[in-house]
mmCIF file of C-alpha atoms and ligand atoms in Angstrom:
data_model
loop_
_atom_site.group_PDB
_atom_site.id
_atom_site.type_symbol
_atom_site.label_atom_id
_atom_site.label_comp_id
_atom_site.label_asym_id
_atom_site.label_seq_id
_atom_site.Cartn_x
_atom_site.Cartn_y
_atom_site.Cartn_z
ATOM 1 C CA MET V 1 7.850 28.973 -3.315
ATOM 2 C CA THR V 2 9.175 25.821 -1.688
ATOM 3 C CA ASN V 3 6.641 23.136 -0.863
ATOM 4 C CA ARG V 4 6.664 21.487 2.509
ATOM 5 C CA VAL V 5 4.871 18.334 3.677
ATOM 6 C CA LYS V 6 4.390 16.961 7.143
ATOM 7 C CA VAL V 7 4.601 13.183 7.070
ATOM 8 C CA ALA V 8 3.415 11.106 9.986
ATOM 9 C CA VAL V 9 4.844 7.576 10.095
ATOM 10 C CA THR V 10 3.450 4.978 12.492
ATOM 11 C CA GLY V 11 5.618 2.041 13.555
ATOM 12 C CA ALA V 12 8.583 4.259 12.714
ATOM 13 C CA ALA V 13 11.163 2.266 14.697
ATOM 14 C CA GLY V 14 10.214 -1.020 13.003
ATOM 15 C CA GLN V 15 11.974 -2.693 10.101
ATOM 16 C CA ILE V 16 10.098 -0.878 7.347
ATOM 17 C CA GLY V 17 10.278 2.375 9.302
ATOM 18 C CA TYR V 18 14.061 2.100 9.447
ATOM 19 C CA ALA V 19 14.231 1.518 5.699
ATOM 20 C CA ILE V 20 11.786 4.241 4.676
ATOM 21 C CA LEU V 21 12.585 7.301 6.782
ATOM 22 C CA PHE V 22 15.937 8.001 5.140
ATOM 23 C CA ARG V 23 14.378 7.808 1.702
ATOM 24 C CA ILE V 24 11.547 10.186 2.602
ATOM 25 C CA ALA V 25 14.054 12.583 4.152
ATOM 26 C CA SER V 26 16.271 12.457 1.055
ATOM 27 C CA GLY V 27 13.365 13.601 -1.139
ATOM 28 C CA GLN V 28 12.561 10.358 -2.919
ATOM 29 C CA MET V 29 8.906 10.281 -1.906
ATOM 30 C CA PHE V 30 7.834 13.858 -2.645
ATOM 31 C CA GLY V 31 10.534 14.979 -5.054
ATOM 32 C CA PRO V 32 13.619 17.197 -4.829
ATOM 33 C CA ASP V 33 11.680 20.470 -4.411
ATOM 34 C CA THR V 34 9.628 19.484 -1.387
ATOM 35 C CA GLU V 35 10.842 19.923 2.168
ATOM 36 C CA VAL V 36 9.681 17.360 4.703
ATOM 37 C CA GLU V 37 8.917 17.239 8.397
ATOM 38 C CA LEU V 38 8.775 13.781 9.966
ATOM 39 C CA GLN V 39 6.310 13.089 12.784
ATOM 40 C CA LEU V 40 7.129 9.643 14.083
ATOM 41 C CA LEU V 41 4.773 7.496 16.145
ATOM 42 C CA GLU V 42 5.797 4.442 18.157
ATOM 43 C CA LEU V 43 4.633 2.392 21.102
ATOM 44 C CA PRO V 44 6.075 3.657 24.417
ATOM 45 C CA GLN V 45 8.468 0.681 24.665
ATOM 46 C CA ALA V 46 9.981 1.509 21.255
ATOM 47 C CA LEU V 47 10.598 5.221 21.894
ATOM 48 C CA GLY V 48 14.216 4.527 22.915
ATOM 49 C CA ALA V 49 14.936 2.806 19.612
ATOM 50 C CA LEU V 50 13.098 5.601 17.804
ATOM 51 C CA GLU V 51 15.380 8.159 19.426
ATOM 52 C CA GLY V 52 18.315 6.264 17.924
ATOM 53 C CA VAL V 53 16.719 6.457 14.480
ATOM 54 C CA LYS V 54 16.243 10.205 14.966
ATOM 55 C CA MET V 55 19.932 10.546 15.837
ATOM 56 C CA GLU V 56 20.843 8.771 12.603
ATOM 57 C CA LEU V 57 18.497 10.985 10.605
ATOM 58 C CA ASP V 58 20.158 14.026 12.203
ATOM 59 C CA ASP V 59 23.534 12.618 11.253
ATOM 60 C CA CYS V 60 22.576 12.521 7.576
ATOM 61 C CA ALA V 61 22.118 16.331 7.496
ATOM 62 C CA PHE V 62 19.490 15.951 4.775
ATOM 63 C CA PRO V 63 18.936 19.371 3.176
ATOM 64 C CA LEU V 64 15.175 18.750 2.744
ATOM 65 C CA LEU V 65 14.512 17.478 6.290
ATOM 66 C CA LYS V 66 13.279 20.389 8.400
ATOM 67 C CA ASN V 67 11.970 18.806 11.598
ATOM 68 C CA ILE V 68 11.628 15.459 13.400
ATOM 69 C CA VAL V 69 9.085 14.732 16.118
ATOM 70 C CA CYS V 70 9.149 11.450 18.062
ATOM 71 C CA THR V 71 6.085 10.563 20.101
ATOM 72 C CA ASP V 72 3.821 7.818 21.405
ATOM 73 C CA LYS V 73 0.723 10.028 21.023
ATOM 74 C CA MET V 74 -1.358 9.985 17.843
ATOM 75 C CA GLU V 75 -2.562 13.548 18.332
ATOM 76 C CA VAL V 76 1.054 14.774 18.332
ATOM 77 C CA ALA V 77 2.161 12.605 15.413
ATOM 78 C CA PHE V 78 -0.851 13.512 13.268
ATOM 79 C CA LYS V 79 -0.894 17.247 14.059
ATOM 80 C CA ASP V 80 -1.369 19.037 10.729
ATOM 81 C CA ALA V 81 0.086 16.021 8.888
ATOM 82 C CA ASN V 82 -0.462 16.000 5.119
ATOM 83 C CA TRP V 83 0.313 12.304 4.789
ATOM 84 C CA ILE V 84 -0.066 9.532 7.343
ATOM 85 C CA LEU V 85 1.876 6.380 6.517
ATOM 86 C CA ALA V 86 0.363 3.675 8.698
ATOM 87 C CA ILE V 87 3.072 1.041 8.939
ATOM 88 C CA GLY V 88 2.647 -0.095 12.554
ATOM 89 C CA ALA V 89 0.181 -2.942 12.948
ATOM 90 C CA VAL V 90 -0.114 -6.233 14.752
ATOM 91 C CA PRO V 91 0.882 -9.127 12.489
ATOM 92 C CA ARG V 92 -0.864 -12.469 12.523
ATOM 93 C CA LYS V 93 0.690 -14.878 14.991
ATOM 94 C CA ASP V 94 0.580 -18.656 14.994
ATOM 95 C CA GLY V 95 -2.856 -19.937 15.927
ATOM 96 C CA MET V 96 -4.507 -16.529 15.502
ATOM 97 C CA GLU V 97 -7.852 -16.582 13.692
ATOM 98 C CA ARG V 98 -8.538 -13.979 10.994
ATOM 99 C CA ALA V 99 -11.297 -12.474 13.179
ATOM 100 C CA ASP V 100 -8.819 -12.052 16.088
ATOM 101 C CA LEU V 101 -6.378 -10.347 13.746
ATOM 102 C CA LEU V 102 -9.055 -7.962 12.509
ATOM 103 C CA LYS V 103 -10.184 -7.267 16.065
ATOM 104 C CA VAL V 104 -6.733 -6.404 17.373
ATOM 105 C CA ASN V 105 -6.012 -4.182 14.364
ATOM 106 C CA GLY V 106 -9.449 -2.613 14.639
ATOM 107 C CA GLY V 107 -8.251 -1.409 18.046
ATOM 108 C CA ILE V 108 -5.445 0.469 16.281
ATOM 109 C CA PHE V 109 -7.101 1.642 13.067
ATOM 110 C CA GLY V 110 -10.417 2.863 14.505
ATOM 111 C CA PRO V 111 -8.680 5.374 16.815
ATOM 112 C CA LEU V 112 -6.224 6.152 14.012
ATOM 113 C CA GLY V 113 -9.070 7.191 11.692
ATOM 114 C CA LYS V 114 -10.606 9.365 14.406
ATOM 115 C CA ALA V 115 -7.255 11.008 15.218
ATOM 116 C CA MET V 116 -6.699 11.670 11.517
ATOM 117 C CA ALA V 117 -10.060 13.469 11.330
ATOM 118 C CA GLU V 118 -9.355 15.505 14.456
ATOM 119 C CA HIS V 119 -5.717 16.454 14.105
ATOM 120 C CA SER V 120 -4.349 16.104 10.578
ATOM 121 C CA ALA V 121 -4.320 18.721 7.821
ATOM 122 C CA PRO V 122 -7.568 19.334 5.904
ATOM 123 C CA ASP V 123 -6.017 17.750 2.796
ATOM 124 C CA SER V 124 -4.419 14.796 4.620
ATOM 125 C CA LYS V 125 -4.263 11.331 3.119
ATOM 126 C CA LEU V 126 -3.764 7.929 4.709
ATOM 127 C CA PHE V 127 -1.569 5.257 3.126
ATOM 128 C CA VAL V 128 -1.814 1.920 4.930
ATOM 129 C CA VAL V 129 1.016 -0.617 4.806
ATOM 130 C CA GLY V 130 0.319 -2.514 8.058
ATOM 131 C CA ASN V 131 -1.578 -5.737 7.451
ATOM 132 C CA PRO V 132 -4.322 -6.664 6.778
ATOM 133 C CA CYS V 133 -3.867 -3.359 4.950
ATOM 134 C CA ASN V 134 -7.091 -3.170 2.892
ATOM 135 C CA THR V 135 -9.353 -3.804 5.843
ATOM 136 C CA ASN V 136 -7.252 -1.734 8.262
ATOM 137 C CA CYS V 137 -7.691 1.130 5.807
ATOM 138 C CA TYR V 138 -11.437 0.439 5.589
ATOM 139 C CA ILE V 139 -11.742 0.557 9.407
ATOM 140 C CA ALA V 140 -9.833 3.867 9.593
ATOM 141 C CA MET V 141 -11.896 5.358 6.770
ATOM 142 C CA GLU V 142 -15.193 4.414 8.368
ATOM 143 C CA ALA V 143 -14.090 5.637 11.811
ATOM 144 C CA SER V 144 -12.882 8.963 10.431
ATOM 145 C CA GLY V 145 -16.068 10.017 8.653
ATOM 146 C CA LEU V 146 -13.771 11.770 6.140
ATOM 147 C CA ASP V 147 -14.105 11.777 2.367
ATOM 148 C CA LYS V 148 -13.285 8.291 1.059
ATOM 149 C CA SER V 149 -10.971 9.669 -1.624
ATOM 150 C CA ARG V 150 -8.308 10.249 1.067
ATOM 151 C CA PHE V 151 -7.674 6.568 1.883
ATOM 152 C CA PHE V 152 -5.212 4.160 0.294
ATOM 153 C CA ALA V 153 -3.629 0.782 1.006
ATOM 154 C CA MET V 154 -0.562 -0.741 -0.593
ATOM 155 C CA THR V 155 -0.336 -3.334 -3.363
ATOM 156 C CA THR V 156 2.710 -1.595 -4.850
ATOM 157 C CA LEU V 157 5.087 -4.280 -3.574
ATOM 158 C CA ASP V 158 2.995 -7.031 -5.175
ATOM 159 C CA GLU V 159 2.968 -5.056 -8.434
ATOM 160 C CA LYS V 160 6.745 -4.733 -8.433
ATOM 161 C CA ARG V 161 7.254 -8.381 -7.541
ATOM 162 C CA ALA V 162 4.976 -9.367 -10.447
ATOM 163 C CA LYS V 163 6.783 -7.055 -12.883
ATOM 164 C CA THR V 164 10.163 -8.565 -12.107
ATOM 165 C CA GLN V 165 8.878 -12.135 -12.383
ATOM 166 C CA LEU V 166 7.424 -11.394 -15.837
ATOM 167 C CA ALA V 167 10.570 -9.576 -16.984
ATOM 168 C CA GLN V 168 12.818 -12.432 -15.861
ATOM 169 C CA LYS V 169 10.604 -15.056 -17.501
ATOM 170 C CA ALA V 170 10.465 -13.108 -20.788
ATOM 171 C CA GLY V 171 14.184 -12.267 -20.631
ATOM 172 C CA VAL V 172 13.543 -8.516 -20.964
ATOM 173 C CA ASP V 173 14.468 -5.475 -18.932
ATOM 174 C CA VAL V 174 12.005 -4.778 -16.111
ATOM 175 C CA THR V 175 11.200 -1.369 -17.654
ATOM 176 C CA GLU V 176 9.582 -3.204 -20.589
ATOM 177 C CA VAL V 177 6.805 -4.443 -18.277
ATOM 178 C CA THR V 178 3.937 -1.979 -17.813
ATOM 179 C CA ASN V 179 0.267 -1.952 -16.792
ATOM 180 C CA MET V 180 0.862 -4.624 -14.145
ATOM 181 C CA THR V 181 -2.336 -4.572 -12.148
ATOM 182 C CA ILE V 182 -2.874 -6.347 -8.873
ATOM 183 C CA TRP V 183 -6.626 -6.680 -8.431
ATOM 184 C CA GLY V 184 -8.334 -6.864 -5.063
ATOM 185 C CA ASN V 185 -6.893 -7.654 -1.676
ATOM 186 C CA HIS V 186 -3.250 -7.519 -0.535
ATOM 187 C CA SER V 187 -3.459 -11.164 0.495
ATOM 188 C CA ALA V 188 -3.088 -14.626 -0.957
ATOM 189 C CA THR V 189 -6.214 -14.071 -3.092
ATOM 190 C CA GLN V 190 -4.756 -11.095 -4.992
ATOM 191 C CA TYR V 191 -4.907 -11.422 -8.773
ATOM 192 C CA PRO V 192 -1.740 -10.278 -10.588
ATOM 193 C CA ASP V 193 -3.251 -9.750 -14.043
ATOM 194 C CA PHE V 194 -0.799 -11.057 -16.646
ATOM 195 C CA TYR V 195 -3.395 -10.778 -19.421
ATOM 196 C CA ASN V 196 -3.730 -6.989 -19.188
ATOM 197 C CA ALA V 197 -0.051 -6.480 -18.235
ATOM 198 C CA LYS V 198 2.154 -5.527 -21.161
ATOM 199 C CA ILE V 199 5.666 -6.415 -22.228
ATOM 200 C CA GLY V 200 6.997 -4.012 -24.844
ATOM 201 C CA GLY V 201 3.405 -2.861 -25.417
ATOM 202 C CA LYS V 202 1.965 -6.361 -26.078
ATOM 203 C CA SER V 203 -0.026 -8.603 -23.715
ATOM 204 C CA ALA V 204 2.405 -10.303 -21.319
ATOM 205 C CA ALA V 205 0.450 -13.554 -21.736
ATOM 206 C CA GLU V 206 1.069 -13.486 -25.502
ATOM 207 C CA VAL V 207 4.738 -12.542 -25.181
ATOM 208 C CA ILE V 208 5.468 -15.270 -22.621
ATOM 209 C CA GLY V 209 3.200 -17.771 -24.402
ATOM 210 C CA ASP V 210 3.052 -20.225 -21.505
ATOM 211 C CA GLU V 211 -0.299 -19.887 -19.787
ATOM 212 C CA THR V 212 0.290 -22.935 -17.599
ATOM 213 C CA TYR V 213 3.280 -21.173 -16.040
ATOM 214 C CA LEU V 214 1.397 -17.869 -15.740
ATOM 215 C CA LYS V 215 -1.768 -19.298 -14.211
ATOM 216 C CA ASP V 216 0.091 -21.424 -11.727
ATOM 217 C CA GLU V 217 3.755 -20.746 -10.926
ATOM 218 C CA PHE V 218 3.705 -17.005 -11.669
ATOM 219 C CA ILE V 219 0.648 -16.230 -9.542
ATOM 220 C CA THR V 220 1.816 -18.456 -6.694
ATOM 221 C CA THR V 221 5.316 -16.943 -6.741
ATOM 222 C CA VAL V 222 3.899 -13.416 -6.430
ATOM 223 C CA GLN V 223 1.364 -14.402 -3.775
ATOM 224 C CA LYS V 224 3.927 -16.279 -1.687
ATOM 225 C CA ARG V 225 6.925 -14.011 -2.212
ATOM 226 C CA GLY V 226 6.618 -12.559 1.288
ATOM 227 C CA ALA V 227 6.815 -16.040 2.847
ATOM 228 C CA ALA V 228 9.793 -16.954 0.619
ATOM 229 C CA ILE V 229 11.658 -13.871 1.851
ATOM 230 C CA ILE V 230 10.945 -14.702 5.490
ATOM 231 C CA LYS V 231 12.303 -18.208 4.863
ATOM 232 C CA ALA V 232 15.474 -16.939 3.187
ATOM 233 C CA ARG V 233 16.180 -13.876 5.325
ATOM 234 C CA GLY V 234 14.707 -14.910 8.642
ATOM 235 C CA ALA V 235 12.760 -11.648 8.645
ATOM 236 C CA SER V 236 9.956 -10.201 6.525
ATOM 237 C CA SER V 237 10.456 -7.881 3.545
ATOM 238 C CA ALA V 238 11.541 -4.487 4.764
ATOM 239 C CA ALA V 239 13.644 -2.550 2.227
ATOM 240 C CA SER V 240 11.453 -3.694 -0.673
ATOM 241 C CA ALA V 241 8.296 -2.814 1.288
ATOM 242 C CA ALA V 242 9.740 0.616 2.094
ATOM 243 C CA ASN V 243 10.668 1.077 -1.567
ATOM 244 C CA ALA V 244 7.121 0.177 -2.582
ATOM 245 C CA CYS V 245 5.691 2.696 -0.115
ATOM 246 C CA VAL V 246 8.002 5.439 -1.448
ATOM 247 C CA ASN V 247 6.972 4.588 -5.017
ATOM 248 C CA GLY V 248 3.282 4.220 -4.130
ATOM 249 C CA VAL V 249 3.009 7.682 -2.563
ATOM 250 C CA TYR V 250 5.133 9.118 -5.394
ATOM 251 C CA ALA V 251 2.695 7.600 -7.917
ATOM 252 C CA LEU V 252 -0.255 9.217 -6.112
ATOM 253 C CA THR V 253 1.393 12.639 -6.053
ATOM 254 C CA HIS V 254 2.795 12.839 -9.609
ATOM 255 C CA ASP V 255 1.214 12.498 -13.039
ATOM 256 C CA THR V 256 1.475 8.982 -14.491
ATOM 257 C CA PRO V 257 3.551 8.561 -17.680
ATOM 258 C CA ALA V 258 1.489 8.185 -20.880
ATOM 259 C CA GLY V 259 0.037 4.727 -21.413
ATOM 260 C CA GLU V 260 1.003 3.440 -17.973
ATOM 261 C CA THR V 261 -1.018 2.522 -14.899
ATOM 262 C CA PHE V 262 -0.154 1.633 -11.312
ATOM 263 C CA SER V 263 -1.883 -0.585 -8.747
ATOM 264 C CA MET V 264 -3.462 1.045 -5.720
ATOM 265 C CA CYS V 265 -6.051 -0.031 -3.156
ATOM 266 C CA LEU V 266 -8.679 2.672 -2.795
ATOM 267 C CA ALA V 267 -12.357 3.063 -1.985
ATOM 268 C CA SER V 268 -14.401 1.720 -4.880
ATOM 269 C CA LYS V 269 -16.997 3.978 -6.457
ATOM 270 C CA GLY V 270 -18.536 0.900 -8.048
ATOM 271 C CA GLU V 271 -15.902 0.432 -10.769
ATOM 272 C CA TYR V 272 -15.810 -3.086 -12.232
ATOM 273 C CA GLY V 273 -18.835 -3.997 -10.095
ATOM 274 C CA VAL V 274 -16.898 -3.724 -6.804
ATOM 275 C CA ASP V 275 -19.128 -2.715 -3.856
ATOM 276 C CA GLU V 276 -18.938 0.986 -3.173
ATOM 277 C CA GLY V 277 -16.550 1.821 -0.349
ATOM 278 C CA LEU V 278 -14.576 -1.450 -0.382
ATOM 279 C CA ILE V 279 -10.827 -0.803 -0.361
ATOM 280 C CA PHE V 280 -9.935 -2.701 -3.527
ATOM 281 C CA SER V 281 -6.778 -2.669 -5.649
ATOM 282 C CA PHE V 282 -7.417 -1.278 -9.146
ATOM 283 C CA PRO V 283 -5.362 -0.042 -12.110
ATOM 284 C CA CYS V 284 -4.968 3.717 -11.566
ATOM 285 C CA ARG V 285 -3.596 6.835 -13.231
ATOM 286 C CA VAL V 286 -2.979 10.405 -12.097
ATOM 287 C CA GLU V 287 -3.697 12.985 -14.807
ATOM 288 C CA ASN V 288 -3.276 16.716 -14.163
ATOM 289 C CA GLY V 289 -3.078 15.894 -10.477
ATOM 290 C CA GLU V 290 -6.332 13.946 -10.507
ATOM 291 C CA LEU V 291 -6.436 10.276 -9.528
ATOM 292 C CA LYS V 292 -8.743 7.939 -11.401
ATOM 293 C CA VAL V 293 -9.371 4.235 -11.734
ATOM 294 C CA VAL V 294 -8.695 3.103 -15.298
ATOM 295 C CA GLU V 295 -11.867 1.492 -16.528
ATOM 296 C CA GLY V 296 -12.578 -0.775 -19.476
ATOM 297 C CA GLN V 297 -10.046 -3.549 -18.823
ATOM 298 C CA GLU V 298 -11.509 -6.943 -19.642
ATOM 299 C CA HIS V 299 -11.187 -10.294 -17.934
ATOM 300 C CA ASN V 300 -11.531 -13.704 -19.534
ATOM 301 C CA GLU V 301 -13.143 -16.534 -17.597
ATOM 302 C CA PHE V 302 -9.949 -17.323 -15.651
ATOM 303 C CA GLY V 303 -9.375 -13.667 -14.766
ATOM 304 C CA GLN V 304 -12.985 -13.112 -13.745
ATOM 305 C CA GLU V 305 -12.845 -16.118 -11.450
ATOM 306 C CA LYS V 306 -9.708 -14.749 -9.737
ATOM 307 C CA PHE V 307 -11.267 -11.279 -9.542
ATOM 308 C CA ASN V 308 -14.434 -12.663 -7.952
ATOM 309 C CA ALA V 309 -12.466 -14.670 -5.370
ATOM 310 C CA THR V 310 -10.491 -11.663 -4.101
ATOM 311 C CA LEU V 311 -13.644 -9.496 -4.116
ATOM 312 C CA GLU V 312 -15.476 -12.132 -2.097
ATOM 313 C CA GLU V 313 -12.639 -12.213 0.461
ATOM 314 C CA LEU V 314 -12.816 -8.448 0.935
ATOM 315 C CA ARG V 315 -16.580 -8.598 1.334
ATOM 316 C CA THR V 316 -16.128 -11.254 4.033
ATOM 317 C CA GLU V 317 -13.524 -9.119 5.851
ATOM 318 C CA ARG V 318 -15.858 -6.106 5.710
ATOM 319 C CA ASN V 319 -18.751 -8.176 7.025
ATOM 320 C CA THR V 320 -16.563 -9.558 9.821
ATOM 321 C CA VAL V 321 -15.475 -6.107 11.005
ATOM 322 C CA LYS V 322 -19.119 -5.004 10.900
ATOM 323 C CA GLU V 323 -20.184 -8.040 12.936
ATOM 324 C CA LEU V 324 -17.384 -7.351 15.423
ATOM 325 C CA GLY V 325 -18.664 -3.789 15.775
ATOM 326 C CA LEU V 326 -15.353 -2.345 14.594
ATOM 327 C CA VAL V 327 -17.042 0.001 12.117
HETATM 328 P P1 NAX M 1 8.002 -4.408 12.697
HETATM 329 O O1 NAX M 1 7.409 -5.323 13.694
HETATM 330 O O2 NAX M 1 9.470 -4.432 12.442
HETATM 331 O O3 NAX M 1 7.626 -2.904 13.067
HETATM 332 C C1 NAX M 1 6.344 -2.520 13.413
HETATM 333 C C2 NAX M 1 6.496 -1.374 14.392
HETATM 334 O O4 NAX M 1 5.194 -0.870 14.649
HETATM 335 C C3 NAX M 1 7.098 -1.785 15.731
HETATM 336 O O5 NAX M 1 8.223 -0.961 15.986
HETATM 337 C C4 NAX M 1 5.970 -1.563 16.727
HETATM 338 O O6 NAX M 1 6.463 -1.070 17.966
HETATM 339 C C5 NAX M 1 5.137 -0.518 16.006
HETATM 340 N N1 NAX M 1 3.714 -0.503 16.390
HETATM 341 C C6 NAX M 1 2.901 -1.544 16.636
HETATM 342 N N2 NAX M 1 1.671 -1.098 16.959
HETATM 343 C C7 NAX M 1 1.720 0.245 16.900
HETATM 344 C C8 NAX M 1 0.777 1.261 17.154
HETATM 345 N N3 NAX M 1 -0.468 0.975 17.545
HETATM 346 N N4 NAX M 1 1.160 2.548 16.984
HETATM 347 C C9 NAX M 1 2.414 2.840 16.616
HETATM 348 N N5 NAX M 1 3.368 1.916 16.389
HETATM 349 C C10 NAX M 1 3.021 0.637 16.530
HETATM 350 O O7 NAX M 1 7.174 -4.671 11.339
HETATM 351 P P2 NAX M 1 7.563 -4.249 9.850
HETATM 352 O O8 NAX M 1 8.381 -5.312 9.238
HETATM 353 O O9 NAX M 1 8.076 -2.858 9.838
HETATM 354 O O10 NAX M 1 6.138 -4.341 9.140
HETATM 355 C C11 NAX M 1 5.101 -3.435 9.458
HETATM 356 C C12 NAX M 1 3.783 -3.870 8.827
HETATM 357 O O11 NAX M 1 3.902 -3.910 7.406
HETATM 358 C C13 NAX M 1 3.301 -5.262 9.230
HETATM 359 O O12 NAX M 1 1.920 -5.192 9.547
HETATM 360 C C14 NAX M 1 3.485 -6.078 7.980
HETATM 361 O O13 NAX M 1 2.588 -7.160 7.907
HETATM 362 C C15 NAX M 1 3.215 -5.043 6.912
HETATM 363 N N6 NAX M 1 3.701 -5.319 5.556
HETATM 364 C C16 NAX M 1 2.898 -4.942 4.525
HETATM 365 C C17 NAX M 1 3.265 -5.104 3.207
HETATM 366 C C18 NAX M 1 2.371 -4.669 2.092
HETATM 367 O O14 NAX M 1 2.733 -4.919 0.933
HETATM 368 N N7 NAX M 1 1.234 -4.023 2.326
HETATM 369 C C19 NAX M 1 4.548 -5.749 2.862
HETATM 370 C C20 NAX M 1 5.557 -5.726 3.960
HETATM 371 C C21 NAX M 1 5.012 -5.927 5.347
HETATM 372 O O15 NAX M 1 4.894 -7.299 5.585
#
């Protein structure tokens, strides 16, 4: 029997949308045996551009792509969807306070969570890319009333950025770097954990042997990579963000290779002392189709300090959205 998934994509005519749809349609997200239907959501003013994207998708004649819907209505886009990729969001603009950013995105992600509960498939899952992605995901989860295990936000791009930085510093192939966990929030407080990351099976910190570089330049490079790309390209990361989203959903839907882990923001069940229900990035594995947080990783004083800082930021964001009445 052939599998088929309905994938709703919000912000589908944006930069990341343009880079991701062709890869989903070619089978890279769900594998070569799964047919896909795309249900694309945009703001009314972007429907014209979205129609152009649809024409290009048609012109690829992808064997696995069975249907494309373009709409500005959530209930149409989410109808029976198995996956909702929430890419559309309102980015922070100059002079905007964090609370304003959360408020304006709360206006998107609250209704999104409700529409997911009402219209999507009973097994549907939400994967949030649009920033601030952890808290947007939290707002949608709370608004939906659905089981918390169905909600994810993306630190996959940060994980991949960190892997490449370590590989280049150590002078090894990027495939040698494993267990690269981003802890916490997809923000400037994220902690890319070079102590628990491995190069050729050994601690990356030991292999690189330069903790001053790792604690300072490495972490800052990963945290500020998005800004560096904007400076160089004049536009924010798009193809790499789309690639991360493809890989992130793939990781959630396929068993993880032995000994490896991947980073994913999901609702804490109290692991590592993180408040239950916070959308926090942890080391994860999928075994026999079941997703779990890998427990038992240890932090030294430096790591624990970084961990606490990103946890504190997420607690503050949660408290702010509660105070604003967004959840
Ligand atoms: P674009 O501005 O190119 O595209 C966003 C699209 O979303 C636009 O076409 C807009 O019309 C649409 N949109 C806005 N509000 C919508 C709504 N309520 N319903 C449906 N569509 C809506 O941004 P793009 O470069 O594609 O980035 C999208 C989001 O990804 C941004 O929030 C950005 O901050 C975030 N990112 C997250 C990353 C991560 O690692 N989690 C990395 C890349 C990226 O910066």
